[in-house]
Amino acid sequence: MRYLSIIFLVSFAYAGVSATSTKIYVQQENWQKALENAQKWKDEEPNNAEPYLWLGYIYTRLSDYKNAGLSFLEGYNKNPKLYQKKEFEKKLSIGGQNLMNFEQFLIALVNSAIQFYNEENYENAIKISEFIINIDSNNANAYQILSSSYQILAQKEKDENKKLEFLNKSKKLLETYNEKNPNDPKAKYFLSLFYYDDAQNFLLKNDTINYKENLKKAKQLLESAIKIDSTKPEMFFQLAEINFELGDYNNAILNYEKSLKYDSTKFETYYNLSISYMKVKNYDLALKTLLKANEIKPNEYQVLYFISILNFEKKNYKDALNWIEKTISVKETSEAYELKANILKELKRNEEALKAIEKAENLKKKGL
């Protein structure tokens, strides 16, 4: 062991004082002293990329991944060759013993990007993510953080041209990643959401051709994603949404049901499934599904209203009346009172029905 220490000291002798001190303190795991000397080393040799390499490593040992990422990035900007796998592992070593392998380095960078992202520092999240892609062009995490950062910037942006620019960048990133990683279902899922959003924008412009084309592209991507991983409820849910918009209600039902198989807690899935059942006139299953939705959100007006309607259609007038009373207790609307009037007529309670009609007319005048 004493012999090895001599070797280390001899190798340090050829470096500057701060460089030597940095490595000695790293060897001793005295991270604060190592940090101080690495910063001095950087100041002494401002054009040298190596002190930034060591700074980045020291920051990881201090669990300061944000500064680690920025230090590594600054070093990369000075000398990209230093960040090739073999060179990186060779430089970040003492006496031939590597301190951080390239895979650990990439994980540290991803942690850096995630921390910036979580703190809503999207500028640095983007910088670090782009850095990761430059040295690891297939890194899934980097593409996802980068794409998501641009989407959030688009949401915050008031300038429509800038917003479009951010969205296009995000979409292009996902397209590139999908091309490089055709077996990653997440890439296909997130990309499908872009095509779905594009479809909605075309619908707003009354461009039905592009609306349907983008829906079909989104559908193809989702179907490909599900072939790779058929356990994600959000994928089945989104495919069901597209099926519904394309008028394919039977497949919408099938995919909403598959989504519920993996996540039986989502209100929207039950609600949208019930609407699909109504479209194919399966009122029994529509009612059963709405009752499940009601368990999750007991005071959702539209659910209560539809439950009352379905009971009315099934001639369960007492149940229909109970549900319309619950509906009105949540929100008074003209349509709710009109339904109440119809229910009361069937129950031969005509005077009450007339009062309900009067209430409906007054609400209509108020635009309710």
PDB file of C-alpha atoms in Angstrom, residues 123-246:
ATOM      1  CA  GLU A 123     -33.140  26.661 -19.741  1.00  0.00           C
ATOM      2  CA  ASN A 124     -30.582  24.553 -17.880  1.00  0.00           C
ATOM      3  CA  ALA A 125     -32.681  21.395 -18.207  1.00  0.00           C
ATOM      4  CA  ILE A 126     -32.517  21.906 -21.982  1.00  0.00           C
ATOM      5  CA  LYS A 127     -28.773  22.642 -21.952  1.00  0.00           C
ATOM      6  CA  ILE A 128     -27.941  19.491 -19.973  1.00  0.00           C
ATOM      7  CA  SER A 129     -30.327  17.316 -21.999  1.00  0.00           C
ATOM      8  CA  GLU A 130     -28.822  18.530 -25.282  1.00  0.00           C
ATOM      9  CA  PHE A 131     -25.381  17.819 -23.833  1.00  0.00           C
ATOM     10  CA  ILE A 132     -26.450  14.245 -22.995  1.00  0.00           C
ATOM     11  CA  ILE A 133     -27.765  13.684 -26.527  1.00  0.00           C
ATOM     12  CA  ASN A 134     -24.490  14.968 -27.999  1.00  0.00           C
ATOM     13  CA  ILE A 135     -22.563  12.223 -26.188  1.00  0.00           C
ATOM     14  CA  ASP A 136     -25.297   9.550 -26.074  1.00  0.00           C
ATOM     15  CA  SER A 137     -27.614  10.031 -29.025  1.00  0.00           C
ATOM     16  CA  ASN A 138     -30.076   7.296 -27.946  1.00  0.00           C
ATOM     17  CA  ASN A 139     -30.600   8.438 -24.358  1.00  0.00           C
ATOM     18  CA  ALA A 140     -34.332   8.106 -23.675  1.00  0.00           C
ATOM     19  CA  ASN A 141     -34.360  10.236 -20.526  1.00  0.00           C
ATOM     20  CA  ALA A 142     -32.662  13.170 -22.239  1.00  0.00           C
ATOM     21  CA  TYR A 143     -35.118  13.179 -25.149  1.00  0.00           C
ATOM     22  CA  GLN A 144     -38.083  13.033 -22.773  1.00  0.00           C
ATOM     23  CA  ILE A 145     -36.822  15.861 -20.537  1.00  0.00           C
ATOM     24  CA  LEU A 146     -35.907  17.972 -23.539  1.00  0.00           C
ATOM     25  CA  SER A 147     -39.207  17.392 -25.318  1.00  0.00           C
ATOM     26  CA  SER A 148     -41.219  18.013 -22.179  1.00  0.00           C
ATOM     27  CA  SER A 149     -39.271  21.211 -21.402  1.00  0.00           C
ATOM     28  CA  TYR A 150     -40.104  22.628 -24.821  1.00  0.00           C
ATOM     29  CA  GLN A 151     -43.765  21.700 -24.361  1.00  0.00           C
ATOM     30  CA  ILE A 152     -43.904  23.537 -21.034  1.00  0.00           C
ATOM     31  CA  LEU A 153     -42.157  26.565 -22.532  1.00  0.00           C
ATOM     32  CA  ALA A 154     -44.773  26.504 -25.296  1.00  0.00           C
ATOM     33  CA  GLN A 155     -47.583  26.530 -22.717  1.00  0.00           C
ATOM     34  CA  LYS A 156     -46.024  29.528 -20.966  1.00  0.00           C
ATOM     35  CA  GLU A 157     -45.265  31.431 -24.177  1.00  0.00           C
ATOM     36  CA  LYS A 158     -47.672  34.209 -25.206  1.00  0.00           C
ATOM     37  CA  ASP A 159     -46.141  34.783 -28.627  1.00  0.00           C
ATOM     38  CA  GLU A 160     -47.897  32.323 -30.949  1.00  0.00           C
ATOM     39  CA  ASN A 161     -44.925  32.039 -33.317  1.00  0.00           C
ATOM     40  CA  LYS A 162     -42.562  31.259 -30.448  1.00  0.00           C
ATOM     41  CA  LYS A 163     -45.058  28.798 -29.025  1.00  0.00           C
ATOM     42  CA  LEU A 164     -45.236  27.001 -32.370  1.00  0.00           C
ATOM     43  CA  GLU A 165     -41.442  26.963 -32.565  1.00  0.00           C
ATOM     44  CA  PHE A 166     -41.186  25.248 -29.160  1.00  0.00           C
ATOM     45  CA  LEU A 167     -43.863  22.697 -30.043  1.00  0.00           C
ATOM     46  CA  ASN A 168     -42.181  21.882 -33.358  1.00  0.00           C
ATOM     47  CA  LYS A 169     -38.865  21.371 -31.567  1.00  0.00           C
ATOM     48  CA  SER A 170     -40.513  19.047 -29.085  1.00  0.00           C
ATOM     49  CA  LYS A 171     -42.221  17.051 -31.824  1.00  0.00           C
ATOM     50  CA  LYS A 172     -39.050  16.798 -33.902  1.00  0.00           C
ATOM     51  CA  LEU A 173     -37.124  15.504 -30.882  1.00  0.00           C
ATOM     52  CA  LEU A 174     -39.676  12.750 -30.343  1.00  0.00           C
ATOM     53  CA  GLU A 175     -39.647  11.864 -34.051  1.00  0.00           C
ATOM     54  CA  THR A 176     -35.835  11.630 -34.005  1.00  0.00           C
ATOM     55  CA  TYR A 177     -35.860   9.529 -30.850  1.00  0.00           C
ATOM     56  CA  ASN A 178     -38.560   7.255 -32.261  1.00  0.00           C
ATOM     57  CA  GLU A 179     -36.481   6.692 -35.397  1.00  0.00           C
ATOM     58  CA  LYS A 180     -33.412   5.835 -33.308  1.00  0.00           C
ATOM     59  CA  ASN A 181     -35.349   3.709 -30.807  1.00  0.00           C
ATOM     60  CA  PRO A 182     -38.192   2.018 -32.694  1.00  0.00           C
ATOM     61  CA  ASN A 183     -38.785  -0.438 -29.848  1.00  0.00           C
ATOM     62  CA  ASP A 184     -39.425   2.166 -27.163  1.00  0.00           C
ATOM     63  CA  PRO A 185     -43.216   2.389 -26.638  1.00  0.00           C
ATOM     64  CA  LYS A 186     -42.987   5.640 -24.656  1.00  0.00           C
ATOM     65  CA  ALA A 187     -41.600   7.499 -27.662  1.00  0.00           C
ATOM     66  CA  LYS A 188     -44.493   6.327 -29.810  1.00  0.00           C
ATOM     67  CA  TYR A 189     -47.014   7.204 -27.097  1.00  0.00           C
ATOM     68  CA  PHE A 190     -45.741  10.760 -26.574  1.00  0.00           C
ATOM     69  CA  LEU A 191     -45.430  11.309 -30.319  1.00  0.00           C
ATOM     70  CA  SER A 192     -49.005  10.107 -30.791  1.00  0.00           C
ATOM     71  CA  LEU A 193     -50.146  12.818 -28.368  1.00  0.00           C
ATOM     72  CA  PHE A 194     -48.612  15.428 -30.672  1.00  0.00           C
ATOM     73  CA  TYR A 195     -50.503  14.102 -33.684  1.00  0.00           C
ATOM     74  CA  TYR A 196     -53.673  13.998 -31.582  1.00  0.00           C
ATOM     75  CA  ASP A 197     -53.201  17.640 -30.536  1.00  0.00           C
ATOM     76  CA  ASP A 198     -52.501  18.592 -34.160  1.00  0.00           C
ATOM     77  CA  ALA A 199     -55.741  16.866 -35.111  1.00  0.00           C
ATOM     78  CA  GLN A 200     -57.664  18.990 -32.588  1.00  0.00           C
ATOM     79  CA  ASN A 201     -56.102  22.155 -34.005  1.00  0.00           C
ATOM     80  CA  PHE A 202     -57.165  21.186 -37.526  1.00  0.00           C
ATOM     81  CA  LEU A 203     -60.670  20.467 -36.235  1.00  0.00           C
ATOM     82  CA  LEU A 204     -60.870  23.996 -34.843  1.00  0.00           C
ATOM     83  CA  LYS A 205     -59.987  25.258 -38.319  1.00  0.00           C
ATOM     84  CA  ASN A 206     -62.698  23.029 -39.872  1.00  0.00           C
ATOM     85  CA  ASP A 207     -59.978  21.162 -41.788  1.00  0.00           C
ATOM     86  CA  THR A 208     -61.555  17.707 -41.579  1.00  0.00           C
ATOM     87  CA  ILE A 209     -59.063  16.065 -43.959  1.00  0.00           C
ATOM     88  CA  ASN A 210     -55.983  16.903 -41.894  1.00  0.00           C
ATOM     89  CA  TYR A 211     -57.972  16.284 -38.724  1.00  0.00           C
ATOM     90  CA  LYS A 212     -58.628  12.672 -39.717  1.00  0.00           C
ATOM     91  CA  GLU A 213     -55.136  12.140 -41.146  1.00  0.00           C
ATOM     92  CA  ASN A 214     -53.502  13.191 -37.883  1.00  0.00           C
ATOM     93  CA  LEU A 215     -55.895  11.037 -35.878  1.00  0.00           C
ATOM     94  CA  LYS A 216     -54.934   8.057 -38.029  1.00  0.00           C
ATOM     95  CA  LYS A 217     -51.199   8.760 -37.540  1.00  0.00           C
ATOM     96  CA  ALA A 218     -51.746   8.951 -33.785  1.00  0.00           C
ATOM     97  CA  LYS A 219     -53.718   5.702 -33.925  1.00  0.00           C
ATOM     98  CA  GLN A 220     -50.949   3.874 -35.825  1.00  0.00           C
ATOM     99  CA  LEU A 221     -48.309   4.999 -33.331  1.00  0.00           C
ATOM    100  CA  LEU A 222     -50.403   3.897 -30.374  1.00  0.00           C
ATOM    101  CA  GLU A 223     -51.158   0.524 -31.896  1.00  0.00           C
ATOM    102  CA  SER A 224     -47.420   0.025 -32.496  1.00  0.00           C
ATOM    103  CA  ALA A 225     -46.649   1.078 -28.911  1.00  0.00           C
ATOM    104  CA  ILE A 226     -49.238  -1.351 -27.510  1.00  0.00           C
ATOM    105  CA  LYS A 227     -47.736  -4.215 -29.514  1.00  0.00           C
ATOM    106  CA  ILE A 228     -44.477  -3.582 -27.641  1.00  0.00           C
ATOM    107  CA  ASP A 229     -46.042  -2.961 -24.210  1.00  0.00           C
ATOM    108  CA  SER A 230     -49.679  -3.870 -23.644  1.00  0.00           C
ATOM    109  CA  THR A 231     -49.795  -2.984 -19.931  1.00  0.00           C
ATOM    110  CA  LYS A 232     -50.072   0.808 -19.983  1.00  0.00           C
ATOM    111  CA  PRO A 233     -53.579   2.131 -19.229  1.00  0.00           C
ATOM    112  CA  GLU A 234     -52.825   5.580 -20.659  1.00  0.00           C
ATOM    113  CA  MET A 235     -52.066   4.059 -24.082  1.00  0.00           C
ATOM    114  CA  PHE A 236     -55.348   2.160 -24.225  1.00  0.00           C
ATOM    115  CA  PHE A 237     -57.204   5.254 -22.995  1.00  0.00           C
ATOM    116  CA  GLN A 238     -55.701   7.454 -25.708  1.00  0.00           C
ATOM    117  CA  LEU A 239     -56.387   4.841 -28.394  1.00  0.00           C
ATOM    118  CA  ALA A 240     -59.994   4.670 -27.190  1.00  0.00           C
ATOM    119  CA  GLU A 241     -60.273   8.462 -27.464  1.00  0.00           C
ATOM    120  CA  ILE A 242     -59.135   8.277 -31.092  1.00  0.00           C
ATOM    121  CA  ASN A 243     -61.480   5.374 -31.828  1.00  0.00           C
ATOM    122  CA  PHE A 244     -64.334   7.444 -30.420  1.00  0.00           C
ATOM    123  CA  GLU A 245     -63.485  10.496 -32.524  1.00  0.00           C
ATOM    124  CA  LEU A 246     -63.275   8.335 -35.626  1.00  0.00           C
TER     125      LEU A 246
END
